[in-house]
PDB file of C-alpha atoms in Angstrom:
ATOM      1  CA  MET A   1      48.095 -81.792  23.285  1.00 41.00           C
ATOM      2  CA  GLY A   2      46.462 -81.798  26.691  1.00 45.00           C
ATOM      3  CA  ILE A   3      43.480 -83.847  25.570  1.00 45.00           C
ATOM      4  CA  LEU A   4      42.140 -86.440  27.963  1.00 44.00           C
ATOM      5  CA  PHE A   5      40.069 -89.255  26.592  1.00 40.00           C
ATOM      6  CA  SER A   6      37.650 -91.176  28.735  1.00 41.00           C
ATOM      7  CA  ARG A   7      36.080 -94.203  27.181  1.00 41.00           C
ATOM      8  CA  ASP A   8      32.388 -93.630  27.527  1.00 42.00           C
ATOM      9  CA  SER A   9      29.633 -96.075  26.813  1.00 38.00           C
ATOM     10  CA  ALA A  10      30.787 -97.284  23.444  1.00 39.00           C
ATOM     11  CA  ASP A  11      27.940 -99.654  22.796  1.00 39.00           C
ATOM     12  CA  ARG A  12      26.687 -99.915  19.295  1.00 38.00           C
ATOM     13  CA  GLY A  13      23.317 -99.170  20.774  1.00 38.00           C
ATOM     14  CA  SER A  14      20.086 -99.681  18.977  1.00 36.00           C
ATOM     15  CA  GLY A  15      18.881 -96.263  20.102  1.00 36.00           C
ATOM     16  CA  ARG A  16      16.378 -97.701  22.586  1.00 33.00           C
ATOM     17  CA  LEU A  17      17.895 -95.871  25.526  1.00 33.00           C
ATOM     18  CA  ALA A  18      18.779 -92.701  23.704  1.00 38.00           C
ATOM     19  CA  GLY A  19      16.916 -91.610  20.611  1.00 40.00           C
ATOM     20  CA  PRO A  20      18.506 -89.615  17.811  1.00 42.00           C
ATOM     21  CA  ASN A  21      17.083 -86.298  19.022  1.00 43.00           C
ATOM     22  CA  LEU A  22      18.861 -85.953  22.341  1.00 41.00           C
ATOM     23  CA  GLU A  23      18.614 -82.481  23.804  1.00 45.00           C
ATOM     24  CA  ASN A  24      20.733 -80.964  26.529  1.00 45.00           C
ATOM     25  CA  ALA A  25      19.090 -81.787  29.826  1.00 43.00           C
ATOM     26  CA  GLY A  26      18.811 -79.133  32.506  1.00 44.00           C
ATOM     27  CA  ALA A  27      20.507 -75.759  32.603  1.00 47.00           C
ATOM     28  CA  PRO A  28      23.350 -75.049  30.170  1.00 55.00           C
ATOM     29  CA  ASP A  29      26.784 -75.590  31.648  1.00 69.00           C
ATOM     30  CA  SER A  30      29.540 -73.731  29.845  1.00 70.00           C
ATOM     31  CA  LYS A  31      32.213 -76.124  31.134  1.00 85.00           C
ATOM     32  CA  ASN A  32      30.478 -79.415  30.407  1.00 90.00           C
ATOM     33  CA  LEU A  33      29.040 -79.579  26.930  1.00 92.00           C
ATOM     34  CA  ARG A  34      27.020 -82.427  25.503  1.00 94.00           C
ATOM     35  CA  VAL A  35      26.692 -82.268  21.756  1.00 94.00           C
ATOM     36  CA  LYS A  36      25.012 -84.339  19.097  1.00 95.00           C
ATOM     37  CA  LEU A  37      27.357 -85.067  16.204  1.00 96.00           C
ATOM     38  CA  VAL A  38      26.359 -86.743  12.950  1.00 95.00           C
ATOM     39  CA  LEU A  39      28.668 -88.269  10.326  1.00 95.00           C
ATOM     40  CA  LEU A  40      27.548 -88.134   6.711  1.00 95.00           C
ATOM     41  CA  GLY A  41      29.179 -89.351   3.525  1.00 95.00           C
ATOM     42  CA  ASP A  42      29.194 -92.010   0.858  1.00 94.00           C
ATOM     43  CA  SER A  43      29.346 -95.703   1.710  1.00 92.00           C
ATOM     44  CA  GLY A  44      32.894 -96.977   2.214  1.00 93.00           C
ATOM     45  CA  VAL A  45      34.628 -93.652   2.920  1.00 96.00           C
ATOM     46  CA  GLY A  46      35.511 -94.753   6.441  1.00 95.00           C
ATOM     47  CA  LYS A  47      32.972 -93.005   8.679  1.00 95.00           C
ATOM     48  CA  SER A  48      32.650 -95.959  11.059  1.00 94.00           C
ATOM     49  CA  CYS A  49      36.434 -96.436  11.084  1.00 95.00           C
ATOM     50  CA  ILE A  50      36.925 -92.793  12.109  1.00 96.00           C
ATOM     51  CA  VAL A  51      34.442 -93.157  14.970  1.00 95.00           C
ATOM     52  CA  LEU A  52      35.910 -96.460  16.122  1.00 94.00           C
ATOM     53  CA  ARG A  53      39.433 -95.037  16.079  1.00 95.00           C
ATOM     54  CA  PHE A  54      38.287 -91.989  18.086  1.00 95.00           C
ATOM     55  CA  VAL A  55      36.151 -93.825  20.649  1.00 95.00           C
ATOM     56  CA  ARG A  56      38.017 -97.102  21.108  1.00 94.00           C
ATOM     57  CA  GLY A  57      41.448 -96.452  19.586  1.00 94.00           C
ATOM     58  CA  GLN A  58      40.875 -99.357  17.216  1.00 92.00           C
ATOM     59  CA  PHE A  59      41.018 -99.873  13.454  1.00 91.00           C
ATOM     60  CA  ASP A  60      39.040-102.702  11.924  1.00 82.00           C
ATOM     61  CA  PRO A  61      39.810-103.192   8.215  1.00 77.00           C
ATOM     62  CA  THR A  62      36.898-105.646   7.999  1.00 76.00           C
ATOM     63  CA  SER A  63      34.437-103.092   9.388  1.00 74.00           C
ATOM     64  CA  LYS A  64      30.888-104.045   8.450  1.00 76.00           C
ATOM     65  CA  VAL A  65      28.655-101.736   6.457  1.00 73.00           C
ATOM     66  CA  THR A  66      26.539 -99.633   8.810  1.00 79.00           C
ATOM     67  CA  VAL A  67      22.835-100.399   8.645  1.00 70.00           C
ATOM     68  CA  GLY A  68      20.650 -97.363   9.363  1.00 67.00           C
ATOM     69  CA  ALA A  69      22.875 -95.695  11.947  1.00 71.00           C
ATOM     70  CA  SER A  70      24.977 -96.618  14.950  1.00 85.00           C
ATOM     71  CA  PHE A  71      25.498 -94.639  18.142  1.00 90.00           C
ATOM     72  CA  LEU A  72      28.653 -94.199  20.214  1.00 92.00           C
ATOM     73  CA  SER A  73      29.817 -91.540  22.626  1.00 93.00           C
ATOM     74  CA  GLN A  74      33.151 -90.153  23.735  1.00 94.00           C
ATOM     75  CA  THR A  75      34.174 -87.365  26.102  1.00 95.00           C
ATOM     76  CA  ILE A  76      37.233 -85.171  25.656  1.00 94.00           C
ATOM     77  CA  ALA A  77      38.694 -82.538  27.974  1.00 93.00           C
ATOM     78  CA  LEU A  78      40.187 -79.391  26.473  1.00 90.00           C
ATOM     79  CA  GLN A  79      43.089 -77.412  27.901  1.00 87.00           C
ATOM     80  CA  ASP A  80      40.710 -74.783  29.346  1.00 87.00           C
ATOM     81  CA  SER A  81      39.135 -77.603  31.434  1.00 87.00           C
ATOM     82  CA  THR A  82      35.957 -77.667  29.335  1.00 89.00           C
ATOM     83  CA  THR A  83      34.691 -81.200  28.777  1.00 94.00           C
ATOM     84  CA  VAL A  84      32.802 -82.078  25.633  1.00 95.00           C
ATOM     85  CA  LYS A  85      30.739 -85.240  25.413  1.00 96.00           C
ATOM     86  CA  PHE A  86      30.200 -86.137  21.767  1.00 96.00           C
ATOM     87  CA  GLU A  87      27.056 -88.203  21.134  1.00 95.00           C
ATOM     88  CA  ILE A  88      27.960 -89.577  17.730  1.00 95.00           C
ATOM     89  CA  TRP A  89      25.489 -90.816  15.141  1.00 93.00           C
ATOM     90  CA  ASP A  90      27.288 -92.675  12.375  1.00 90.00           C
ATOM     91  CA  THR A  91      24.856 -92.871   9.454  1.00 82.00           C
ATOM     92  CA  ALA A  92      24.769 -95.454   6.678  1.00 82.00           C
ATOM     93  CA  GLY A  93      26.196 -94.251   3.379  1.00 76.00           C
ATOM     94  CA  GLN A  94      24.171 -96.414   1.019  1.00 77.00           C
ATOM     95  CA  GLU A  95      21.586 -94.696  -1.124  1.00 73.00           C
ATOM     96  CA  ARG A  96      18.692 -96.693   0.325  1.00 71.00           C
ATOM     97  CA  TYR A  97      19.297 -95.162   3.756  1.00 70.00           C
ATOM     98  CA  ALA A  98      19.611 -91.558   2.537  1.00 74.00           C
ATOM     99  CA  ALA A  99      16.004 -90.771   3.465  1.00 79.00           C
ATOM    100  CA  LEU A 100      16.783 -91.618   7.113  1.00 78.00           C
ATOM    101  CA  ALA A 101      19.645 -89.121   7.393  1.00 81.00           C
ATOM    102  CA  PRO A 102      17.461 -86.115   8.360  1.00 82.00           C
ATOM    103  CA  LEU A 103      16.320 -88.029  11.456  1.00 82.00           C
ATOM    104  CA  TYR A 104      19.923 -87.940  12.618  1.00 83.00           C
ATOM    105  CA  TYR A 105      21.160 -84.522  11.494  1.00 88.00           C
ATOM    106  CA  ARG A 106      18.056 -82.680  12.701  1.00 87.00           C
ATOM    107  CA  GLY A 107      19.040 -80.984  15.932  1.00 89.00           C
ATOM    108  CA  ALA A 108      22.710 -81.907  15.533  1.00 94.00           C
ATOM    109  CA  ALA A 109      25.243 -79.347  16.768  1.00 95.00           C
ATOM    110  CA  VAL A 110      27.990 -80.797  14.569  1.00 97.00           C
ATOM    111  CA  ALA A 111      28.084 -82.467  11.151  1.00 97.00           C
ATOM    112  CA  VAL A 112      31.210 -84.243   9.952  1.00 98.00           C
ATOM    113  CA  VAL A 113      31.028 -84.780   6.186  1.00 98.00           C
ATOM    114  CA  VAL A 114      33.496 -87.439   5.066  1.00 98.00           C
ATOM    115  CA  TYR A 115      34.888 -88.363   1.649  1.00 98.00           C
ATOM    116  CA  ASP A 116      37.685 -90.642   0.454  1.00 98.00           C
ATOM    117  CA  ILE A 117      40.687 -88.778  -1.038  1.00 98.00           C
ATOM    118  CA  THR A 118      41.003 -91.520  -3.694  1.00 98.00           C
ATOM    119  CA  SER A 119      37.377 -91.143  -4.850  1.00 98.00           C
ATOM    120  CA  PRO A 120      36.108 -88.055  -6.704  1.00 98.00           C
ATOM    121  CA  GLU A 121      32.599 -89.579  -6.576  1.00 98.00           C
ATOM    122  CA  SER A 122      32.676 -89.557  -2.777  1.00 98.00           C
ATOM    123  CA  PHE A 123      33.774 -85.887  -2.858  1.00 98.00           C
ATOM    124  CA  SER A 124      30.732 -85.094  -5.033  1.00 98.00           C
ATOM    125  CA  LYS A 125      28.523 -86.942  -2.534  1.00 97.00           C
ATOM    126  CA  ALA A 126      30.056 -84.935   0.301  1.00 97.00           C
ATOM    127  CA  GLN A 127      29.038 -81.741  -1.498  1.00 98.00           C
ATOM    128  CA  TYR A 128      25.495 -83.099  -1.787  1.00 96.00           C
ATOM    129  CA  TRP A 129      25.382 -83.593   2.005  1.00 95.00           C
ATOM    130  CA  VAL A 130      26.700 -80.086   2.624  1.00 97.00           C
ATOM    131  CA  LYS A 131      23.842 -78.671   0.506  1.00 96.00           C
ATOM    132  CA  GLU A 132      21.324 -80.797   2.439  1.00 93.00           C
ATOM    133  CA  LEU A 133      22.702 -79.532   5.751  1.00 95.00           C
ATOM    134  CA  GLN A 134      22.582 -75.947   4.542  1.00 94.00           C
ATOM    135  CA  LYS A 135      18.926 -76.406   3.598  1.00 93.00           C
ATOM    136  CA  HIS A 136      17.701 -78.498   6.519  1.00 90.00           C
ATOM    137  CA  GLY A 137      20.299 -78.471   9.312  1.00 91.00           C
ATOM    138  CA  SER A 138      20.524 -76.102  12.296  1.00 89.00           C
ATOM    139  CA  SER A 139      21.530 -72.563  11.313  1.00 89.00           C
ATOM    140  CA  ASP A 140      24.474 -72.575  13.747  1.00 91.00           C
ATOM    141  CA  ILE A 141      25.670 -76.119  13.026  1.00 94.00           C
ATOM    142  CA  VAL A 142      29.458 -76.618  13.086  1.00 96.00           C
ATOM    143  CA  MET A 143      30.463 -78.390   9.866  1.00 97.00           C
ATOM    144  CA  ALA A 144      33.716 -80.197   9.145  1.00 98.00           C
ATOM    145  CA  LEU A 145      34.848 -81.533   5.770  1.00 98.00           C
ATOM    146  CA  VAL A 146      37.054 -84.583   6.232  1.00 98.00           C
ATOM    147  CA  GLY A 147      39.178 -86.217   3.557  1.00 98.00           C
ATOM    148  CA  ASN A 148      39.768 -89.722   4.917  1.00 98.00           C
ATOM    149  CA  LYS A 149      42.262 -92.405   3.827  1.00 98.00           C
ATOM    150  CA  ALA A 150      45.144 -89.910   3.770  1.00 98.00           C
ATOM    151  CA  ASP A 151      47.499 -92.902   4.064  1.00 97.00           C
ATOM    152  CA  LEU A 152      46.624 -93.714   0.417  1.00 97.00           C
ATOM    153  CA  HIS A 153      48.217 -90.475  -0.820  1.00 94.00           C
ATOM    154  CA  GLU A 154      49.800 -92.208  -3.837  1.00 97.00           C
ATOM    155  CA  LYS A 155      46.239 -92.958  -5.065  1.00 98.00           C
ATOM    156  CA  ARG A 156      44.932 -89.456  -4.345  1.00 98.00           C
ATOM    157  CA  GLU A 157      42.334 -88.140  -6.802  1.00 98.00           C
ATOM    158  CA  VAL A 158      40.917 -85.218  -4.780  1.00 98.00           C
ATOM    159  CA  SER A 159      43.440 -82.428  -4.257  1.00 98.00           C
ATOM    160  CA  ILE A 160      43.903 -80.670  -0.927  1.00 98.00           C
ATOM    161  CA  GLU A 161      43.454 -77.359  -2.785  1.00 98.00           C
ATOM    162  CA  ASP A 162      40.023 -78.307  -4.160  1.00 98.00           C
ATOM    163  CA  ALA A 163      38.803 -79.503  -0.785  1.00 98.00           C
ATOM    164  CA  THR A 164      40.193 -76.485   1.094  1.00 98.00           C
ATOM    165  CA  ASP A 165      38.613 -74.129  -1.428  1.00 98.00           C
ATOM    166  CA  TYR A 166      35.227 -75.857  -1.153  1.00 98.00           C
ATOM    167  CA  ALA A 167      35.339 -75.862   2.657  1.00 98.00           C
ATOM    168  CA  GLU A 168      36.222 -72.160   2.829  1.00 97.00           C
ATOM    169  CA  LYS A 169      33.402 -71.217   0.467  1.00 97.00           C
ATOM    170  CA  ASN A 170      30.928 -73.102   2.633  1.00 97.00           C
ATOM    171  CA  GLY A 171      32.059 -71.932   6.060  1.00 95.00           C
ATOM    172  CA  MET A 172      33.476 -75.314   7.058  1.00 97.00           C
ATOM    173  CA  PHE A 173      36.850 -76.320   8.337  1.00 95.00           C
ATOM    174  CA  PHE A 174      38.804 -78.955   6.439  1.00 98.00           C
ATOM    175  CA  ILE A 175      41.135 -81.693   7.640  1.00 98.00           C
ATOM    176  CA  GLU A 176      42.538 -84.892   6.157  1.00 98.00           C
ATOM    177  CA  THR A 177      42.578 -88.004   8.335  1.00 98.00           C
ATOM    178  CA  SER A 178      43.582 -91.630   8.260  1.00 98.00           C
ATOM    179  CA  ALA A 179      41.541 -93.940  10.451  1.00 97.00           C
ATOM    180  CA  LYS A 180      44.098 -96.641   9.619  1.00 96.00           C
ATOM    181  CA  THR A 181      47.128 -94.777  11.017  1.00 97.00           C
ATOM    182  CA  ALA A 182      45.088 -92.599  13.449  1.00 97.00           C
ATOM    183  CA  ASP A 183      46.531 -89.497  11.773  1.00 97.00           C
ATOM    184  CA  ASN A 184      44.554 -86.344  12.694  1.00 98.00           C
ATOM    185  CA  ILE A 185      41.628 -88.300  14.201  1.00 97.00           C
ATOM    186  CA  ASN A 186      41.905 -86.793  17.682  1.00 96.00           C
ATOM    187  CA  GLN A 187      42.783 -83.408  16.160  1.00 97.00           C
ATOM    188  CA  LEU A 188      39.541 -83.463  14.162  1.00 97.00           C
ATOM    189  CA  PHE A 189      37.406 -83.774  17.299  1.00 97.00           C
ATOM    190  CA  GLU A 190      39.532 -81.326  19.282  1.00 95.00           C
ATOM    191  CA  GLU A 191      39.112 -78.752  16.500  1.00 95.00           C
ATOM    192  CA  ILE A 192      35.344 -79.311  16.491  1.00 96.00           C
ATOM    193  CA  ALA A 193      35.223 -78.901  20.274  1.00 95.00           C
ATOM    194  CA  LYS A 194      37.066 -75.577  20.053  1.00 93.00           C
ATOM    195  CA  ARG A 195      34.545 -74.263  17.518  1.00 93.00           C
ATOM    196  CA  LEU A 196      31.409 -75.122  19.473  1.00 92.00           C
ATOM    197  CA  PRO A 197      29.356 -72.177  20.685  1.00 85.00           C
ATOM    198  CA  ARG A 198      29.556 -71.938  24.474  1.00 79.00           C
ATOM    199  CA  PRO A 199      26.310 -71.437  26.393  1.00 72.00           C
ATOM    200  CA  THR A 200      26.343 -68.241  28.434  1.00 66.00           C
ATOM    201  CA  ALA A 201      25.597 -68.546  32.121  1.00 54.00           C
ATOM    202  CA  GLN A 202      22.348 -66.861  33.170  1.00 50.00           C
TER     203      GLN A 202
END
């Protein structure tokens, strides 16, 4: 695949050093991108597991419920030698934290909206987040629709066709992942990286 992973600061930081509204510092560099990415979705769909698998190569079935939001970062190198540093805000899925979400998706270059393929309710919630992003997110935000827990295909309740259709209608790309088996996790972030707008050199 030609993707190099470097384990960046993977602290579950409290946000003291880096607030949620990080902006690119200095002049744009078309070969070294730094992008703010936010994960949205219902509680329990596996957002934190996806991030942990991507950043640390780990799967924790006892993963704790995220409170507020957690921050991790990871850098990947694409085949054209572009490096992309993802600054990832993993938001809490519970209803009581929903009002905080705009603090994290405001100014984000990428939104990853996650649902659980065994839960139609989580797919409905994903559609709610897409509408919120369309109303309040950046106009050029890259959006991905992710059906997680693909390893539970025998319990599937959301069809690939329905999800693909919804993603196409809303200008998103769609992928199914399994944080448990690591299936398509790296591919998800590589695909996002390829779709990012490149700054033009002055």
